[in-house]
PDB file of C-alpha atoms in Angstrom:
ATOM      1  CA  MET V   1       4.303 115.785 -92.906  1.00  0.00           C
ATOM      2  CA  GLN V   2       3.983 116.048 -88.989  1.00  0.00           C
ATOM      3  CA  LYS V   3       6.300 118.928 -87.870  1.00  0.00           C
ATOM      4  CA  LYS V   4       6.713 120.515 -84.299  1.00  0.00           C
ATOM      5  CA  ALA V   5       6.075 124.515 -83.593  1.00  0.00           C
ATOM      6  CA  LEU V   6       7.472 126.767 -81.401  1.00  0.00           C
ATOM      7  CA  VAL V   7       5.684 130.253 -80.718  1.00  0.00           C
ATOM      8  CA  LEU V   8       7.194 133.260 -79.375  1.00  0.00           C
ATOM      9  CA  GLY V   9       5.263 136.095 -78.407  1.00  0.00           C
ATOM     10  CA  ALA V  10       2.074 133.859 -77.456  1.00  0.00           C
ATOM     11  CA  THR V  11       0.385 136.170 -74.658  1.00  0.00           C
ATOM     12  CA  GLY V  12      -0.339 138.735 -77.416  1.00  0.00           C
ATOM     13  CA  LEU V  13      -2.771 139.476 -79.767  1.00  0.00           C
ATOM     14  CA  VAL V  14      -1.683 137.475 -83.057  1.00  0.00           C
ATOM     15  CA  GLY V  15       0.714 134.793 -80.946  1.00  0.00           C
ATOM     16  CA  GLN V  16      -2.551 134.107 -79.036  1.00  0.00           C
ATOM     17  CA  GLN V  17      -4.561 133.276 -81.908  1.00  0.00           C
ATOM     18  CA  LEU V  18      -1.773 131.449 -83.446  1.00  0.00           C
ATOM     19  CA  VAL V  19      -1.553 128.824 -80.642  1.00  0.00           C
ATOM     20  CA  GLU V  20      -5.360 128.608 -80.993  1.00  0.00           C
ATOM     21  CA  GLN V  21      -4.548 127.438 -84.660  1.00  0.00           C
ATOM     22  CA  LEU V  22      -1.902 125.567 -84.097  1.00  0.00           C
ATOM     23  CA  LEU V  23      -3.241 123.296 -81.531  1.00  0.00           C
ATOM     24  CA  ALA V  24      -6.240 122.225 -83.885  1.00  0.00           C
ATOM     25  CA  ASP V  25      -4.155 122.028 -86.883  1.00  0.00           C
ATOM     26  CA  GLU V  26      -3.312 118.490 -87.569  1.00  0.00           C
ATOM     27  CA  GLN V  27       0.245 118.688 -89.047  1.00  0.00           C
ATOM     28  CA  TYR V  28       1.604 119.686 -85.669  1.00  0.00           C
ATOM     29  CA  THR V  29       1.810 117.037 -83.545  1.00  0.00           C
ATOM     30  CA  GLU V  30       3.102 119.146 -80.398  1.00  0.00           C
ATOM     31  CA  VAL V  31       3.547 123.224 -80.044  1.00  0.00           C
ATOM     32  CA  ARG V  32       5.801 124.737 -77.531  1.00  0.00           C
ATOM     33  CA  ILE V  33       5.565 128.695 -76.243  1.00  0.00           C
ATOM     34  CA  VAL V  34       8.147 130.211 -74.440  1.00  0.00           C
ATOM     35  CA  VAL V  35       6.715 132.773 -71.896  1.00  0.00           C
ATOM     36  CA  ARG V  36       7.612 134.741 -68.784  1.00  0.00           C
ATOM     37  CA  ARG V  37       4.577 133.580 -66.811  1.00  0.00           C
ATOM     38  CA  ALA V  38       3.039 130.819 -65.975  1.00  0.00           C
ATOM     39  CA  TRP V  39       0.566 129.543 -68.797  1.00  0.00           C
ATOM     40  CA  PRO V  40      -3.431 129.819 -68.290  1.00  0.00           C
ATOM     41  CA  GLY V  41      -4.598 126.418 -69.416  1.00  0.00           C
ATOM     42  CA  ALA V  42      -3.574 123.146 -70.950  1.00  0.00           C
ATOM     43  CA  HIS V  43      -3.831 120.777 -74.347  1.00  0.00           C
ATOM     44  CA  PRO V  44      -2.303 117.646 -74.789  1.00  0.00           C
ATOM     45  CA  LYS V  45       0.030 118.979 -77.734  1.00  0.00           C
ATOM     46  CA  LEU V  46       1.289 122.050 -75.849  1.00  0.00           C
ATOM     47  CA  LYS V  47       4.481 122.097 -74.026  1.00  0.00           C
ATOM     48  CA  VAL V  48       5.252 125.353 -72.480  1.00  0.00           C
ATOM     49  CA  GLN V  49       8.224 126.655 -70.914  1.00  0.00           C
ATOM     50  CA  GLN V  50       8.924 129.975 -68.942  1.00  0.00           C
ATOM     51  CA  VAL V  51      12.157 131.462 -69.952  1.00  0.00           C
ATOM     52  CA  ASN V  52      14.434 134.676 -69.226  1.00  0.00           C
ATOM     53  CA  PHE V  53      14.246 136.030 -72.271  1.00  0.00           C
ATOM     54  CA  ASP V  54      17.490 137.670 -71.339  1.00  0.00           C
ATOM     55  CA  GLN V  55      19.004 134.324 -71.269  1.00  0.00           C
ATOM     56  CA  LEU V  56      17.478 131.987 -73.704  1.00  0.00           C
ATOM     57  CA  ALA V  57      20.527 130.593 -74.924  1.00  0.00           C
ATOM     58  CA  ASP V  58      19.626 128.276 -71.926  1.00  0.00           C
ATOM     59  CA  TYR V  59      16.620 126.878 -73.247  1.00  0.00           C
ATOM     60  CA  ALA V  60      18.277 126.526 -76.376  1.00  0.00           C
ATOM     61  CA  ALA V  61      17.332 122.288 -76.713  1.00  0.00           C
ATOM     62  CA  PHE V  62      13.444 123.484 -76.705  1.00  0.00           C
ATOM     63  CA  PHE V  63      13.771 125.411 -80.096  1.00  0.00           C
ATOM     64  CA  GLN V  64      14.370 121.774 -81.323  1.00  0.00           C
ATOM     65  CA  VAL V  65      11.548 122.032 -83.130  1.00  0.00           C
ATOM     66  CA  ASP V  66      10.539 122.471 -87.858  1.00  0.00           C
ATOM     67  CA  ASP V  67       8.516 125.777 -87.650  1.00  0.00           C
ATOM     68  CA  ILE V  68       9.482 129.338 -85.323  1.00  0.00           C
ATOM     69  CA  TYR V  69       6.349 131.657 -85.253  1.00  0.00           C
ATOM     70  CA  CYS V  70       7.724 134.982 -83.680  1.00  0.00           C
ATOM     71  CA  CYS V  71       5.022 137.460 -82.612  1.00  0.00           C
ATOM     72  CA  LEU V  72       7.193 139.251 -80.308  1.00  0.00           C
ATOM     73  CA  GLY V  73       7.127 143.176 -79.932  1.00  0.00           C
ATOM     74  CA  THR V  74       6.314 145.559 -77.502  1.00  0.00           C
ATOM     75  CA  THR V  75       5.277 149.717 -77.807  1.00  0.00           C
ATOM     76  CA  MET V  76       7.132 152.643 -76.687  1.00  0.00           C
ATOM     77  CA  ALA V  77       5.027 153.157 -73.974  1.00  0.00           C
ATOM     78  CA  THR V  78       4.958 149.678 -72.752  1.00  0.00           C
ATOM     79  CA  ALA V  79       8.479 149.303 -72.817  1.00  0.00           C
ATOM     80  CA  GLY V  80       9.371 153.228 -71.108  1.00  0.00           C
ATOM     81  CA  SER V  81      12.594 153.328 -72.956  1.00  0.00           C
ATOM     82  CA  LYS V  82      14.493 153.032 -76.243  1.00  0.00           C
ATOM     83  CA  ALA V  83      16.914 150.431 -75.032  1.00  0.00           C
ATOM     84  CA  ALA V  84      13.669 148.477 -73.853  1.00  0.00           C
ATOM     85  CA  PHE V  85      12.162 148.203 -76.947  1.00  0.00           C
ATOM     86  CA  TYR V  86      15.256 147.667 -79.029  1.00  0.00           C
ATOM     87  CA  ARG V  87      15.591 144.804 -76.373  1.00  0.00           C
ATOM     88  CA  VAL V  88      11.984 143.189 -77.345  1.00  0.00           C
ATOM     89  CA  ASP V  89      11.883 143.696 -80.726  1.00  0.00           C
ATOM     90  CA  TYR V  90      15.468 143.233 -82.445  1.00  0.00           C
ATOM     91  CA  THR V  91      17.524 141.265 -79.640  1.00  0.00           C
ATOM     92  CA  TYR V  92      15.072 138.958 -78.650  1.00  0.00           C
ATOM     93  CA  VAL V  93      14.154 137.903 -81.711  1.00  0.00           C
ATOM     94  CA  VAL V  94      17.061 138.155 -83.318  1.00  0.00           C
ATOM     95  CA  GLU V  95      18.227 135.472 -80.623  1.00  0.00           C
ATOM     96  CA  ALA V  96      15.615 133.636 -81.032  1.00  0.00           C
ATOM     97  CA  ALA V  97      16.210 132.879 -84.732  1.00  0.00           C
ATOM     98  CA  ARG V  98      19.639 132.342 -84.367  1.00  0.00           C
ATOM     99  CA  LEU V  99      18.906 129.220 -81.332  1.00  0.00           C
ATOM    100  CA  GLY V 100      16.203 128.166 -83.818  1.00  0.00           C
ATOM    101  CA  LEU V 101      18.697 127.815 -86.778  1.00  0.00           C
ATOM    102  CA  ALA V 102      21.883 125.976 -84.564  1.00  0.00           C
ATOM    103  CA  GLN V 103      19.251 123.520 -83.208  1.00  0.00           C
ATOM    104  CA  GLY V 104      18.188 122.683 -86.471  1.00  0.00           C
ATOM    105  CA  ALA V 105      14.394 124.654 -87.250  1.00  0.00           C
ATOM    106  CA  ARG V 106      14.018 124.963 -91.406  1.00  0.00           C
ATOM    107  CA  GLN V 107      11.885 127.389 -91.234  1.00  0.00           C
ATOM    108  CA  PHE V 108      11.109 131.212 -89.244  1.00  0.00           C
ATOM    109  CA  LEU V 109       8.355 133.256 -89.410  1.00  0.00           C
ATOM    110  CA  VAL V 110       7.941 136.465 -87.777  1.00  0.00           C
ATOM    111  CA  VAL V 111       5.833 139.632 -87.510  1.00  0.00           C
ATOM    112  CA  SER V 112       7.235 142.607 -88.392  1.00  0.00           C
ATOM    113  CA  SER V 113       4.996 145.909 -89.448  1.00  0.00           C
ATOM    114  CA  VAL V 114       4.652 148.364 -92.603  1.00  0.00           C
ATOM    115  CA  GLY V 115       7.166 150.844 -92.973  1.00  0.00           C
ATOM    116  CA  ALA V 116      10.102 148.738 -91.642  1.00  0.00           C
ATOM    117  CA  ASP V 117      13.150 149.654 -93.073  1.00  0.00           C
ATOM    118  CA  ALA V 118      16.417 149.740 -91.676  1.00  0.00           C
ATOM    119  CA  GLY V 119      17.634 153.395 -92.804  1.00  0.00           C
ATOM    120  CA  SER V 120      14.402 154.944 -91.177  1.00  0.00           C
ATOM    121  CA  PRO V 121      14.273 158.076 -89.689  1.00  0.00           C
ATOM    122  CA  PHE V 122      11.935 157.053 -87.597  1.00  0.00           C
ATOM    123  CA  PHE V 123      13.084 154.256 -84.654  1.00  0.00           C
ATOM    124  CA  TYR V 124       9.976 152.031 -84.539  1.00  0.00           C
ATOM    125  CA  ASN V 125      10.444 151.060 -88.388  1.00  0.00           C
ATOM    126  CA  LYS V 126      14.476 151.571 -88.183  1.00  0.00           C
ATOM    127  CA  THR V 127      14.457 148.413 -85.496  1.00  0.00           C
ATOM    128  CA  LYS V 128      12.182 146.674 -87.527  1.00  0.00           C
ATOM    129  CA  GLY V 129      13.839 147.128 -90.332  1.00  0.00           C
ATOM    130  CA  GLU V 130      17.284 145.655 -88.378  1.00  0.00           C
ATOM    131  CA  MET V 131      15.647 143.106 -86.839  1.00  0.00           C
ATOM    132  CA  GLU V 132      14.462 141.781 -91.016  1.00  0.00           C
ATOM    133  CA  ALA V 133      18.389 142.056 -92.106  1.00  0.00           C
ATOM    134  CA  ALA V 134      19.895 140.624 -89.466  1.00  0.00           C
ATOM    135  CA  VAL V 135      17.429 137.775 -89.287  1.00  0.00           C
ATOM    136  CA  GLN V 136      18.064 137.344 -93.344  1.00  0.00           C
ATOM    137  CA  ALA V 137      21.536 136.975 -92.807  1.00  0.00           C
ATOM    138  CA  LEU V 138      21.438 133.847 -90.563  1.00  0.00           C
ATOM    139  CA  GLY V 139      20.581 132.399 -93.635  1.00  0.00           C
ATOM    140  CA  TYR V 140      17.297 129.994 -92.710  1.00  0.00           C
ATOM    141  CA  PRO V 141      16.095 127.858 -95.658  1.00  0.00           C
ATOM    142  CA  GLN V 142      13.111 129.566 -95.215  1.00  0.00           C
ATOM    143  CA  LEU V 143      12.381 133.237 -94.100  1.00  0.00           C
ATOM    144  CA  LYS V 144       8.701 134.294 -93.853  1.00  0.00           C
ATOM    145  CA  ILE V 145       8.379 138.199 -92.600  1.00  0.00           C
ATOM    146  CA  PHE V 146       4.910 139.470 -92.158  1.00  0.00           C
ATOM    147  CA  HIS V 147       4.235 143.252 -92.314  1.00  0.00           C
ATOM    148  CA  PRO V 148       0.871 144.268 -91.232  1.00  0.00           C
ATOM    149  CA  SER V 149      -1.004 147.566 -90.997  1.00  0.00           C
ATOM    150  CA  PHE V 150      -2.662 148.466 -87.576  1.00  0.00           C
ATOM    151  CA  LEU V 151      -3.694 145.069 -85.624  1.00  0.00           C
ATOM    152  CA  ASP V 152      -7.440 145.229 -84.668  1.00  0.00           C
ATOM    153  CA  GLY V 153      -8.867 142.905 -81.782  1.00  0.00           C
ATOM    154  CA  ASP V 154      -8.946 142.675 -78.200  1.00  0.00           C
ATOM    155  CA  ARG V 155      -6.832 144.240 -76.057  1.00  0.00           C
ATOM    156  CA  LYS V 156      -5.891 143.697 -72.265  1.00  0.00           C
ATOM    157  CA  GLU V 157      -4.743 147.017 -72.068  1.00  0.00           C
ATOM    158  CA  ASP V 158      -6.226 150.525 -73.583  1.00  0.00           C
ATOM    159  CA  ARG V 159      -4.536 152.241 -76.408  1.00  0.00           C
ATOM    160  CA  GLN V 160      -6.927 154.819 -77.197  1.00  0.00           C
ATOM    161  CA  GLY V 161      -4.652 156.289 -79.965  1.00  0.00           C
ATOM    162  CA  GLU V 162      -4.569 152.963 -81.877  1.00  0.00           C
ATOM    163  CA  ARG V 163      -8.282 152.412 -81.102  1.00  0.00           C
ATOM    164  CA  ILE V 164      -8.897 155.811 -83.152  1.00  0.00           C
ATOM    165  CA  GLY V 165      -6.179 154.790 -85.831  1.00  0.00           C
ATOM    166  CA  ILE V 166      -8.100 151.529 -86.548  1.00  0.00           C
ATOM    167  CA  ALA V 167     -11.391 153.070 -87.168  1.00  0.00           C
ATOM    168  CA  VAL V 168     -10.114 156.087 -89.221  1.00  0.00           C
ATOM    169  CA  PHE V 169      -8.384 153.808 -91.475  1.00  0.00           C
ATOM    170  CA  ASN V 170     -11.342 151.119 -91.600  1.00  0.00           C
ATOM    171  CA  PHE V 171     -13.536 153.980 -92.785  1.00  0.00           C
ATOM    172  CA  ILE V 172     -10.403 155.279 -94.960  1.00  0.00           C
ATOM    173  CA  SER V 173     -10.227 152.016 -96.572  1.00  0.00           C
ATOM    174  CA  LYS V 174     -13.707 151.362 -96.988  1.00  0.00           C
ATOM    175  CA  MET V 175     -13.906 154.654 -99.358  1.00  0.00           C
ATOM    176  CA  GLY V 176     -11.007 152.588-101.442  1.00  0.00           C
ATOM    177  CA  LEU V 177      -8.287 155.133-100.083  1.00  0.00           C
ATOM    178  CA  LEU V 178      -5.222 153.698 -98.504  1.00  0.00           C
ATOM    179  CA  LYS V 179      -6.133 150.029 -99.072  1.00  0.00           C
ATOM    180  CA  SER V 180      -3.133 148.779 -98.498  1.00  0.00           C
ATOM    181  CA  TYR V 181      -2.998 150.048 -94.699  1.00  0.00           C
ATOM    182  CA  GLN V 182      -6.135 148.721 -93.838  1.00  0.00           C
ATOM    183  CA  PRO V 183      -6.421 147.547 -90.138  1.00  0.00           C
ATOM    184  CA  VAL V 184      -5.971 143.627 -90.333  1.00  0.00           C
ATOM    185  CA  THR V 185      -7.490 141.560 -87.169  1.00  0.00           C
ATOM    186  CA  ASP V 186      -4.986 139.343 -84.846  1.00  0.00           C
ATOM    187  CA  LYS V 187      -7.072 136.075 -86.705  1.00  0.00           C
ATOM    188  CA  THR V 188      -6.190 137.225 -89.735  1.00  0.00           C
ATOM    189  CA  VAL V 189      -2.390 137.386 -89.690  1.00  0.00           C
ATOM    190  CA  ALA V 190      -2.061 134.287 -87.599  1.00  0.00           C
ATOM    191  CA  ARG V 191      -4.094 132.359 -89.991  1.00  0.00           C
ATOM    192  CA  ALA V 192      -2.037 133.870 -93.031  1.00  0.00           C
ATOM    193  CA  MET V 193       1.258 133.270 -90.844  1.00  0.00           C
ATOM    194  CA  ARG V 194       0.184 129.787 -90.326  1.00  0.00           C
ATOM    195  CA  LEU V 195      -0.957 128.700 -93.913  1.00  0.00           C
ATOM    196  CA  ALA V 196       2.308 130.716 -95.270  1.00  0.00           C
ATOM    197  CA  ALA V 197       4.102 127.755 -93.233  1.00  0.00           C
ATOM    198  CA  SER V 198       2.477 125.464 -96.041  1.00  0.00           C
ATOM    199  CA  GLU V 199       3.820 127.328 -98.823  1.00  0.00           C
ATOM    200  CA  ASN V 200       7.290 125.465-100.086  1.00  0.00           C
ATOM    201  CA  ASN V 201       8.929 128.455-101.125  1.00  0.00           C
ATOM    202  CA  LEU V 202      12.517 129.056-100.318  1.00  0.00           C
ATOM    203  CA  GLY V 203      14.655 131.782 -98.944  1.00  0.00           C
ATOM    204  CA  ASN V 204      13.234 135.168 -98.008  1.00  0.00           C
ATOM    205  CA  THR V 205       9.393 135.755 -98.558  1.00  0.00           C
ATOM    206  CA  THR V 206       8.312 139.083 -97.527  1.00  0.00           C
ATOM    207  CA  TYR V 207       3.717 139.479 -97.078  1.00  0.00           C
ATOM    208  CA  ASN V 208       2.304 142.893 -97.063  1.00  0.00           C
ATOM    209  CA  ASN V 209      -0.409 143.654 -95.675  1.00  0.00           C
ATOM    210  CA  LEU V 210      -2.821 143.392 -98.855  1.00  0.00           C
ATOM    211  CA  GLU V 211      -1.361 139.896 -98.672  1.00  0.00           C
ATOM    212  CA  ILE V 212      -1.628 139.034 -95.558  1.00  0.00           C
ATOM    213  CA  VAL V 213      -5.679 139.570 -94.952  1.00  0.00           C
ATOM    214  CA  ALA V 214      -5.975 137.577 -98.786  1.00  0.00           C
ATOM    215  CA  LEU V 215      -4.243 134.662 -97.369  1.00  0.00           C
ATOM    216  CA  GLY V 216      -5.818 135.211 -93.927  1.00  0.00           C
ATOM    217  CA  ARG V 217      -9.154 135.967 -94.875  1.00  0.00           C
ATOM    218  CA  GLU V 218     -11.575 132.857 -93.704  1.00  0.00           C
ATOM    219  CA  LYS V 219     -13.213 131.118 -96.823  1.00  0.00           C
TER     220      LYS V 219
END
């Protein structure tokens, strides 16, 4: 079965890897991305739409695809405020999911986070948990949520704290401790999402960090 895919967050770590992999995947005849700024490069299968994420509904027709991959996400440091963070990690994600379902998408695959919990006292985890609950309530035929730990990859911006955390958790996981929190590469998460899209499990499925590593590992 040949399908069309849409990627949100295509300029991020996982999103970039995902676009590259989807373009090489023969089951997809078309890969669409929505971006704020011009996309560098072209491909026969790639369709690019520059958007204002605050007005996603204006681009509803672009969401007429089979599978939607959502890798949207920011940090408090980048967002600058809780309100701005919430707008990216909750509002944009839920609106994209809503638009996709209304346009006939059958599957929504979204990157969340370890510790996502709507009842958490921590704003980051709480936001991720609320996003998951809102997307689940939409009733997608297939919803797949991914809970990666620290993301390891070549970031454009310097996140010294994150780099230190990755090094520490890599060391700890090699010692056999806290293995479920071992850092995972952007390529591994992207591959896990792409392969999970072919799994015909209906309803809501959540992949924890160890499951992401196992599914996305290069054979």
